[in-house]
JSON list of C-alpha atoms and ligand atoms in Angstrom, two decimals:
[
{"chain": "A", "resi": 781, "resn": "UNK", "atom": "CA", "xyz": [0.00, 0.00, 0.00]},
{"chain": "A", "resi": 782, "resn": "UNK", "atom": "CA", "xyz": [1.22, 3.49, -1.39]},
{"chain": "A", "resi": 783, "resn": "UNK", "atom": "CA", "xyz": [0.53, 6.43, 1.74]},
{"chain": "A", "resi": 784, "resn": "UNK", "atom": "CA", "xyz": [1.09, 9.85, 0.98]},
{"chain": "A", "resi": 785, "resn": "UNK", "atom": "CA", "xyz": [0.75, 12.58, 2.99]},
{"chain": "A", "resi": 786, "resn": "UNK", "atom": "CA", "xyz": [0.59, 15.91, 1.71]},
{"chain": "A", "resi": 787, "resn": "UNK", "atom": "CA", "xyz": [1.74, 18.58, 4.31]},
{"chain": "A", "resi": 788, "resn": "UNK", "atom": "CA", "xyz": [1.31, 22.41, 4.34]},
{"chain": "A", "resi": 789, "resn": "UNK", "atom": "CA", "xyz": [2.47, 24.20, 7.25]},
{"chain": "A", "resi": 790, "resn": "UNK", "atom": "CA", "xyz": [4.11, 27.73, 8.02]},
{"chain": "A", "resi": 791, "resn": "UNK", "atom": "CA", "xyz": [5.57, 27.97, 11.70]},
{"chain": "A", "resi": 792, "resn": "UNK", "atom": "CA", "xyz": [6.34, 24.28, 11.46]},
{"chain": "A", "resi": 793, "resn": "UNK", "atom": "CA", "xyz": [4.19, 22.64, 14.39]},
{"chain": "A", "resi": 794, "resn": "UNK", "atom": "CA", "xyz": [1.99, 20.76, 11.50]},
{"chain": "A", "resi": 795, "resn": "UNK", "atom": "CA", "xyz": [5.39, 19.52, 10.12]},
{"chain": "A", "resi": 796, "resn": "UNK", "atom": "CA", "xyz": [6.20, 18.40, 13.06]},
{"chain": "A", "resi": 797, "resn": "UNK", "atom": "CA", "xyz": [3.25, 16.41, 14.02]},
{"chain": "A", "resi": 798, "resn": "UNK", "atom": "CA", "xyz": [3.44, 15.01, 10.33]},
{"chain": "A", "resi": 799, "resn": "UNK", "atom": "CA", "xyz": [7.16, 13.79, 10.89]},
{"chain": "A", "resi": 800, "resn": "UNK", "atom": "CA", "xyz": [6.00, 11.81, 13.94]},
{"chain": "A", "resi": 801, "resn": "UNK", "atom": "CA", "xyz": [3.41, 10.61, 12.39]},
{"chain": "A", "resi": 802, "resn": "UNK", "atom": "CA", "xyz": [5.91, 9.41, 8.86]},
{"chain": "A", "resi": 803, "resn": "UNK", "atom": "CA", "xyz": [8.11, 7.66, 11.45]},
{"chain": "A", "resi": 804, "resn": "UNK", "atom": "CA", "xyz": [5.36, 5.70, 13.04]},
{"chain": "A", "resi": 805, "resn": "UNK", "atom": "CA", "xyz": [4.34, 4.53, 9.66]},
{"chain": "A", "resi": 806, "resn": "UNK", "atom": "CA", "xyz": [7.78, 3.54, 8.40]},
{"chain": "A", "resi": 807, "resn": "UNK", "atom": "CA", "xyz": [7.94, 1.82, 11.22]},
{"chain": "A", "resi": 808, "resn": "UNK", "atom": "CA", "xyz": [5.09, -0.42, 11.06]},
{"chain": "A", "resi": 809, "resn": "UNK", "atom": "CA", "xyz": [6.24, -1.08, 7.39]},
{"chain": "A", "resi": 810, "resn": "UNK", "atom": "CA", "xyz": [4.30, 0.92, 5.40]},
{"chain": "A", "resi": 811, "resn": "UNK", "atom": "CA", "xyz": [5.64, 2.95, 1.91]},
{"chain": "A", "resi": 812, "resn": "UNK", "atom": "CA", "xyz": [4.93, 6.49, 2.37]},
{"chain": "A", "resi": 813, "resn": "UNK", "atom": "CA", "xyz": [5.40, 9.33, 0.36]},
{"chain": "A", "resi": 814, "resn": "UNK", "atom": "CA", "xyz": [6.01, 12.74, 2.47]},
{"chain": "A", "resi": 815, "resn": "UNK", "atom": "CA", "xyz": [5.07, 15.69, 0.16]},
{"chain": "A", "resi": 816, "resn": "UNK", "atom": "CA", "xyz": [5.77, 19.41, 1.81]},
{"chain": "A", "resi": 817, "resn": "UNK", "atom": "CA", "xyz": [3.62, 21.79, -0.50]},
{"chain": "A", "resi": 818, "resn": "UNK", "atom": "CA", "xyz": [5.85, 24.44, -1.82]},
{"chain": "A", "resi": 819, "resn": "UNK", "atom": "CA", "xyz": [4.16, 27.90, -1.70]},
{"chain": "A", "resi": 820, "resn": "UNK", "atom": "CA", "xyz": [5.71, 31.76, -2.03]},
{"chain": "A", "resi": 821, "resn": "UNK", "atom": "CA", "xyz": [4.45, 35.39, -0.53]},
{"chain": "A", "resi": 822, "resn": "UNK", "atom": "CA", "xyz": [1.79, 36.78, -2.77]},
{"chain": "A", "resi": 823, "resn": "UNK", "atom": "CA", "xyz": [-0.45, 40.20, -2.03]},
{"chain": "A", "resi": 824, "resn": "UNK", "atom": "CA", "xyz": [-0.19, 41.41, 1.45]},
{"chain": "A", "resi": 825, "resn": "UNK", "atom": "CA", "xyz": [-3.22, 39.95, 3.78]},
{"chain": "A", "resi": 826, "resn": "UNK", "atom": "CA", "xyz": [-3.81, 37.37, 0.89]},
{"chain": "A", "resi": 827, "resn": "UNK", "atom": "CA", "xyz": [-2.74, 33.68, 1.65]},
{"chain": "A", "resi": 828, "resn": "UNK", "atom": "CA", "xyz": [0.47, 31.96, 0.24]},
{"chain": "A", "resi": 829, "resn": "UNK", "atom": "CA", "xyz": [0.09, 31.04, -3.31]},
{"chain": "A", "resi": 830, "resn": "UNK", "atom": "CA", "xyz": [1.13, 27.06, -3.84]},
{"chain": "A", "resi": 831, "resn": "UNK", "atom": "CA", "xyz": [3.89, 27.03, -5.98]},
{"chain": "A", "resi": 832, "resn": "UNK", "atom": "CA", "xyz": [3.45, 23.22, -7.45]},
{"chain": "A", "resi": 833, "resn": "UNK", "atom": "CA", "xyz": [0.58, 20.53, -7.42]},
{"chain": "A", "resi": 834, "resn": "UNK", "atom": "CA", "xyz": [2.13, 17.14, -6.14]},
{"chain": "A", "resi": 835, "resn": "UNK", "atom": "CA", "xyz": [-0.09, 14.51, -7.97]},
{"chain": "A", "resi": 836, "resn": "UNK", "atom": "CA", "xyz": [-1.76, 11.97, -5.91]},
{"chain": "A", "resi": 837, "resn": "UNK", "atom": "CA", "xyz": [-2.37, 9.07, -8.26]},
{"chain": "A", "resi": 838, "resn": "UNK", "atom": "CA", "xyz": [0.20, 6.79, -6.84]},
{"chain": "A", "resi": 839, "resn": "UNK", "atom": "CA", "xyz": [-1.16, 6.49, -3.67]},
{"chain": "A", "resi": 840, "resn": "UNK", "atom": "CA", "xyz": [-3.69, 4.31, -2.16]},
{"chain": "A", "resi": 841, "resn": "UNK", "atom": "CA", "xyz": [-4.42, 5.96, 0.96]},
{"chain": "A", "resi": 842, "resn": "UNK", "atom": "CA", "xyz": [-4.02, 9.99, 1.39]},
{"chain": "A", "resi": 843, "resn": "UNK", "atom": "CA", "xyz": [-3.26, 12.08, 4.47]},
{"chain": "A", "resi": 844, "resn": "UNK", "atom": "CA", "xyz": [-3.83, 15.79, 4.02]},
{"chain": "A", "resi": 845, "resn": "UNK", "atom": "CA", "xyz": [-2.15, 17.46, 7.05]},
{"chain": "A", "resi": 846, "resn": "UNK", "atom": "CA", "xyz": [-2.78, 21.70, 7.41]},
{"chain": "A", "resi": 847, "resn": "UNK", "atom": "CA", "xyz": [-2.90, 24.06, 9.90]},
{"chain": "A", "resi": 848, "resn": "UNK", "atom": "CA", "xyz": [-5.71, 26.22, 10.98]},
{"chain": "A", "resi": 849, "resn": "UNK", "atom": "CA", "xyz": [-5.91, 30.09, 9.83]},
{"chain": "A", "resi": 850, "resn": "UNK", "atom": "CA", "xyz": [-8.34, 32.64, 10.67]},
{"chain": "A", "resi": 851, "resn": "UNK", "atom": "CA", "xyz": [-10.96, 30.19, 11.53]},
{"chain": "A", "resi": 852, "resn": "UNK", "atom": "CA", "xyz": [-10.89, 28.41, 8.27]},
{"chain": "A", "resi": 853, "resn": "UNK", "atom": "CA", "xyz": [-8.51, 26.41, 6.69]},
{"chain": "A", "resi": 854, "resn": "UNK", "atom": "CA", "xyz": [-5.49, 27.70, 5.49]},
{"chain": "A", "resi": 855, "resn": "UNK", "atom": "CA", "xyz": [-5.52, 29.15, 2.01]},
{"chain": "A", "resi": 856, "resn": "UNK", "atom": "CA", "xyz": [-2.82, 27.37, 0.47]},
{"chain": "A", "resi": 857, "resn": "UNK", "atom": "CA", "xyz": [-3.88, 23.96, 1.09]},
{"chain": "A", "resi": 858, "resn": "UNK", "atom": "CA", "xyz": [-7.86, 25.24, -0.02]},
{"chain": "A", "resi": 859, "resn": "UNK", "atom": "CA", "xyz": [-6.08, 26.25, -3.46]},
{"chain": "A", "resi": 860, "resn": "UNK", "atom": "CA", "xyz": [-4.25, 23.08, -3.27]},
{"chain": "A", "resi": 861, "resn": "UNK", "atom": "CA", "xyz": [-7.67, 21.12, -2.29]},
{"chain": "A", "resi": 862, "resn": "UNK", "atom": "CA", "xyz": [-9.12, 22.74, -5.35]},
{"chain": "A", "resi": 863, "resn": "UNK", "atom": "CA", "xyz": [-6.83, 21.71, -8.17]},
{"chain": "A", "resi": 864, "resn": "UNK", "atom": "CA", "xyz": [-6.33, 17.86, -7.33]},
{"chain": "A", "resi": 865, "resn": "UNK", "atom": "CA", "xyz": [-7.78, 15.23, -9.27]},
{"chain": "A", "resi": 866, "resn": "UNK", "atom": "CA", "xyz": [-10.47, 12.51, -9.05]},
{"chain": "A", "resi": 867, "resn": "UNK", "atom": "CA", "xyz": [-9.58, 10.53, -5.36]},
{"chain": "A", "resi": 868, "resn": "UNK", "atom": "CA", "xyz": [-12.83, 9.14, -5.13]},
{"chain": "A", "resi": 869, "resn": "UNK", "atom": "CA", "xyz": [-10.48, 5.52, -5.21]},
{"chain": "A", "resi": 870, "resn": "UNK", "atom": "CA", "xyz": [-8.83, 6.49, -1.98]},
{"chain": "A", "resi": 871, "resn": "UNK", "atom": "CA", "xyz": [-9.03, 6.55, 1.59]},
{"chain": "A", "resi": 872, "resn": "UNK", "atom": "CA", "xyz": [-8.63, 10.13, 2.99]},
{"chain": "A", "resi": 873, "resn": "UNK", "atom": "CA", "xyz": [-7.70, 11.19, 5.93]},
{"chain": "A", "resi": 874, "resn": "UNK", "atom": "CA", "xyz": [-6.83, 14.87, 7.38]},
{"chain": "A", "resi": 875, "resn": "UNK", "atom": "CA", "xyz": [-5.10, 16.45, 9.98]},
{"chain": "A", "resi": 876, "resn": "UNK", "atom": "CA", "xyz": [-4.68, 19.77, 11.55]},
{"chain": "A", "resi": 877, "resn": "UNK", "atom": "CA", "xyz": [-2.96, 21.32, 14.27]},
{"chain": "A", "resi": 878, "resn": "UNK", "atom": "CA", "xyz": [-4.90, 24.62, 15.92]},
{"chain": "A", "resi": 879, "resn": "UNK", "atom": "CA", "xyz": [-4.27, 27.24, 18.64]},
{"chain": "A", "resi": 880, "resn": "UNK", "atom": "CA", "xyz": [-7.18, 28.26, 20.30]},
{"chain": "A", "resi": 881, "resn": "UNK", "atom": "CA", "xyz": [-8.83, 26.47, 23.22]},
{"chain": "A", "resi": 882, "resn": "UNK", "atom": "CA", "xyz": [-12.03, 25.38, 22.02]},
{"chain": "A", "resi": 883, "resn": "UNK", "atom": "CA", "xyz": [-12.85, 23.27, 18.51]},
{"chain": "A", "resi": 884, "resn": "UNK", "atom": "CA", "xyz": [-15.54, 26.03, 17.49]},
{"chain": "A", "resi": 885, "resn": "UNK", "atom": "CA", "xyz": [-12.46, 28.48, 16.85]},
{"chain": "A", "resi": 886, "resn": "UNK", "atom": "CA", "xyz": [-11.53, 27.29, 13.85]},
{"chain": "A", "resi": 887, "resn": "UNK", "atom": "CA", "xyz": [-10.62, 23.42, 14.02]},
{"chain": "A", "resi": 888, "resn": "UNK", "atom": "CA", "xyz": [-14.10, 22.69, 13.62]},
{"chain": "A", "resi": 889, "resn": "UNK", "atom": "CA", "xyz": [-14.87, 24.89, 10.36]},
{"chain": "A", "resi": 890, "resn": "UNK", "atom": "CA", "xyz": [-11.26, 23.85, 8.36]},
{"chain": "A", "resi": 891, "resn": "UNK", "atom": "CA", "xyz": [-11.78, 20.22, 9.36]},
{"chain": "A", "resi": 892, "resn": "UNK", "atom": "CA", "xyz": [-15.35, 20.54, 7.48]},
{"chain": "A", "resi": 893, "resn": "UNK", "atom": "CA", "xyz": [-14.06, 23.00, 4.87]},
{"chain": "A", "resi": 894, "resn": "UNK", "atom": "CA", "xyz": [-11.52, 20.13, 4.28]},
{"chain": "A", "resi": 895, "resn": "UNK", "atom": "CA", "xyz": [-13.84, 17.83, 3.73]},
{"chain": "A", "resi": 896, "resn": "UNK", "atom": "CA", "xyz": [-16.43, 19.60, 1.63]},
{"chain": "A", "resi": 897, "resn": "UNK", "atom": "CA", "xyz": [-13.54, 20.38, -0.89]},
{"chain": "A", "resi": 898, "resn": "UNK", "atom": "CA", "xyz": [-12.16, 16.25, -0.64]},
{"chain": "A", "resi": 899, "resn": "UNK", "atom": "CA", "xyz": [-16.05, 15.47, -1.27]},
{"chain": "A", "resi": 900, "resn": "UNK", "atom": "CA", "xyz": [-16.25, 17.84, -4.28]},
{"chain": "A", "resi": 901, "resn": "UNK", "atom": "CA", "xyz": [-13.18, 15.66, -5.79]},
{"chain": "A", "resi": 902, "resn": "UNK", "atom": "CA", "xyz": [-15.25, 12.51, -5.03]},
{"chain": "A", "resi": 903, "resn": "UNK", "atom": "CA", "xyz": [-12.90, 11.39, -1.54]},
{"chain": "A", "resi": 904, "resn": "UNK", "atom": "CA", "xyz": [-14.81, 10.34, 1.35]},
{"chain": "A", "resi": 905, "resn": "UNK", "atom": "CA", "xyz": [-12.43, 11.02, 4.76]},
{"chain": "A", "resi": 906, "resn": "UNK", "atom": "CA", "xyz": [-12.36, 8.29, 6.95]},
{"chain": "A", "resi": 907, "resn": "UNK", "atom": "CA", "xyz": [-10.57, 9.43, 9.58]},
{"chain": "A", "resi": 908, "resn": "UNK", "atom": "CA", "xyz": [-9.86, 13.10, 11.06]},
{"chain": "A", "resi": 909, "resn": "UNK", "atom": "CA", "xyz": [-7.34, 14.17, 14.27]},
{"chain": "A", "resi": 910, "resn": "UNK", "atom": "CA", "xyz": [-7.26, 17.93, 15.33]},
{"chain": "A", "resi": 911, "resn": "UNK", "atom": "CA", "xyz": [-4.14, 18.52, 17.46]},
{"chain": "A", "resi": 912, "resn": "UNK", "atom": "CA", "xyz": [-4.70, 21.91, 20.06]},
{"chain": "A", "resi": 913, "resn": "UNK", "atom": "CA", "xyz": [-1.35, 22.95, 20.00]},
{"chain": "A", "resi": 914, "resn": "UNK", "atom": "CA", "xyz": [-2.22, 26.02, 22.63]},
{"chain": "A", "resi": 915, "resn": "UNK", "atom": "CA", "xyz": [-2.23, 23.92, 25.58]},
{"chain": "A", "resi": 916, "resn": "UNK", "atom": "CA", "xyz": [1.69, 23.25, 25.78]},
{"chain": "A", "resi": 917, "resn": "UNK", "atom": "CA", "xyz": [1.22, 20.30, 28.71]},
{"chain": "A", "resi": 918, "resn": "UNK", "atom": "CA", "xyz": [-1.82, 18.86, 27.34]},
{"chain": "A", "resi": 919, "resn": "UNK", "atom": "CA", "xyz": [0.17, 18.94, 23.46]},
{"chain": "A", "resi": 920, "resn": "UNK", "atom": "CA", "xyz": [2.19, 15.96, 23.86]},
{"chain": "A", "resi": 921, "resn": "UNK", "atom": "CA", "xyz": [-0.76, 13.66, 24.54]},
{"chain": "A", "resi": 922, "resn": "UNK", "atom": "CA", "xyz": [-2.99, 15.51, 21.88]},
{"chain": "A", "resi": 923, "resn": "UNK", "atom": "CA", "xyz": [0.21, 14.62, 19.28]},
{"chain": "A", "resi": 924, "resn": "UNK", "atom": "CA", "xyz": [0.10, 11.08, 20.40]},
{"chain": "A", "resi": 925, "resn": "UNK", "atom": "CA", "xyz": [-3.50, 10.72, 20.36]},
{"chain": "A", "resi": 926, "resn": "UNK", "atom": "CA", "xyz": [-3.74, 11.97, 16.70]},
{"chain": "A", "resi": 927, "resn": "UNK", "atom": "CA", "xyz": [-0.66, 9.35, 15.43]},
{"chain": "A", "resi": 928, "resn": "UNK", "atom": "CA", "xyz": [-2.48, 6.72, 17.49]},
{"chain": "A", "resi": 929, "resn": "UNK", "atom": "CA", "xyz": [-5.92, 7.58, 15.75]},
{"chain": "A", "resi": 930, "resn": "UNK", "atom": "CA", "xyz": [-4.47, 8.05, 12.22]},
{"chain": "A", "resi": 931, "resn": "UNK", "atom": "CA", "xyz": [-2.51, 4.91, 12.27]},
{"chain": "A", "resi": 932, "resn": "UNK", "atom": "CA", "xyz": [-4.94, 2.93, 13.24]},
{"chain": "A", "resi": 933, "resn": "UNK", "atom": "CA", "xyz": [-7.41, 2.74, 9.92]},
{"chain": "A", "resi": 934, "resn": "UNK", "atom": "CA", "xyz": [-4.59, 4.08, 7.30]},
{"chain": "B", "resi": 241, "resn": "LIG", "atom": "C1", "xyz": [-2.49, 34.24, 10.70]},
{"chain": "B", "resi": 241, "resn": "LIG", "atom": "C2", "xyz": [-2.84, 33.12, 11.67]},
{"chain": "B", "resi": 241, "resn": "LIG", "atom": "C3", "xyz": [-4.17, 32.87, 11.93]},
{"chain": "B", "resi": 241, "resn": "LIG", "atom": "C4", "xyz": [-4.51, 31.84, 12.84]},
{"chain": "B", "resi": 241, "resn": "LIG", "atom": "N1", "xyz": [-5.83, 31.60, 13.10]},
{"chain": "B", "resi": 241, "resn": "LIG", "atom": "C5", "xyz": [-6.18, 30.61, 13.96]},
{"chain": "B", "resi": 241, "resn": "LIG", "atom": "C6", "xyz": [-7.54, 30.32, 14.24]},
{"chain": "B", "resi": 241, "resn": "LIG", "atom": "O1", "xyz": [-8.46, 30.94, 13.72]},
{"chain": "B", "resi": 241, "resn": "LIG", "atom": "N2", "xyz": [-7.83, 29.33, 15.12]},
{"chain": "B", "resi": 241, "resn": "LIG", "atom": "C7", "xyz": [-6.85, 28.60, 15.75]},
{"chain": "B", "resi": 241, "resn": "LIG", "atom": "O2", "xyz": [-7.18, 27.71, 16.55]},
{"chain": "B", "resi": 241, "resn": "LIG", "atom": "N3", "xyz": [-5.54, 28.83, 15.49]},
{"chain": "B", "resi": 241, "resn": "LIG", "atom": "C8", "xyz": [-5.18, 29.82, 14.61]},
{"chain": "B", "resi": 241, "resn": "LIG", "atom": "N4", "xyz": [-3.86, 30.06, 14.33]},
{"chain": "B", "resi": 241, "resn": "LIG", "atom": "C9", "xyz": [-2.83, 29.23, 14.97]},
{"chain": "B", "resi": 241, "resn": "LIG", "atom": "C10", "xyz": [-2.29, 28.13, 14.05]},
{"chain": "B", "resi": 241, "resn": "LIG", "atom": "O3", "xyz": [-3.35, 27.40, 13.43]},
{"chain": "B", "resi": 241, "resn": "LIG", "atom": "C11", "xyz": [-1.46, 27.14, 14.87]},
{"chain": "B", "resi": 241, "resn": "LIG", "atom": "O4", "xyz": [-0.39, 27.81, 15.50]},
{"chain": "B", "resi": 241, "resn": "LIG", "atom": "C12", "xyz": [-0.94, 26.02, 14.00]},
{"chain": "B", "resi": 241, "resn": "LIG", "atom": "O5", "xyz": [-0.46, 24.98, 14.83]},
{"chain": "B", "resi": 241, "resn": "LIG", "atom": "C13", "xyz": [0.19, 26.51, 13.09]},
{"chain": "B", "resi": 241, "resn": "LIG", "atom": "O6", "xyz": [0.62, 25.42, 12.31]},
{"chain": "B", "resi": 241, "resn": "LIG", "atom": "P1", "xyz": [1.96, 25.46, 11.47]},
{"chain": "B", "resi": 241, "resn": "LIG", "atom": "O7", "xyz": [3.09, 25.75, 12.43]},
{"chain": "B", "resi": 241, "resn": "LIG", "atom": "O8", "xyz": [2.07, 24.13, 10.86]},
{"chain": "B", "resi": 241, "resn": "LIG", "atom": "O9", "xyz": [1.81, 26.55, 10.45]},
{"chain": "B", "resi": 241, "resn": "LIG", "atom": "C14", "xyz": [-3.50, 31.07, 13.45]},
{"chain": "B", "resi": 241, "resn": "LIG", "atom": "C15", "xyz": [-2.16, 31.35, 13.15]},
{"chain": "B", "resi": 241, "resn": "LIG", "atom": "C16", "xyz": [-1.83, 32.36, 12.27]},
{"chain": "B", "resi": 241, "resn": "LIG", "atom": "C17", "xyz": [-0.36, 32.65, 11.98]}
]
């Protein structure tokens, strides 16, 4: 089985969540691709532009990881979202990491965002994990709890 995961993150704690989560996989055996979308500056207040658009045909099993911006998900990986092809053959899965406190400022909305645009592509998600990265003691176990959770039906 072919995994990729598809990454977008700016201040790095998505990436980092991501990497634990690549090692876990390699180390239960499993082939995975680990794609970090490349985006640049573009007009001030606007969100990064993606600078490629890593196909996804290879794999059998996707995991879309993003960060949280502004309540919604963050702009690169919706313009990324919106220019993939069919994946209605796949198993999808998404991550994100957040800030704030509570699920209804922002993790909420970007995890369904993220799935409306998967849907519109004809991918069903199977799985989501929301990491709260605010809450520095409670982080560790909400980084754990998301590889556990992922890993577990990829
Ligand atoms: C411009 C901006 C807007 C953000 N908006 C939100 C938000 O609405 N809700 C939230 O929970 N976190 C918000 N955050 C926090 C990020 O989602 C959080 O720090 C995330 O872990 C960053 O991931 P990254 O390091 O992979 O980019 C925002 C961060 C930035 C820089």
């Amino acid at each position: 089985m072919n995994i990729g995961m598809i990454i977008h993150s700016e201040t790095g704690h998505t990436e980092y969540v991501a990497e634990r989560l690549l090692k876990e996989l390699k180390d239960k055996g499993y082939n995975v691709s680990y794609i970090k979308l490349k985006t640049e500056a573009s007009a001030p207040k606007e969100p990064k532009k993606i600078v490629d658009n890593p196909s996804l045909k290879e794999f059998d099993t996707i995991i879309f990881c993003s960060h949280v911006e502004a309540f919604s998900l963050a702009g690169a990986m919706k313009a990324y979202l919106k220019g993939i092809e069919d994946i209605s053959t796949k198993k999808v899965i998404c991550m994100i990491t957040q800030q704030f406190p509570f699920p209804w400022m922002g993790g909420n909305n970007a995890l369904k965002q993220m799935k409306a645009l998967i849907a519109q592509k004809g991918g069903s998600v199977i799985s989501t994990a929301d990491v709260n990265w605010g809450n520095e003691q409670k982080r560790e176990g909400k980084v754990t709890d998301a590889i556990e959770a992922i890993t577990a039906v990829v």
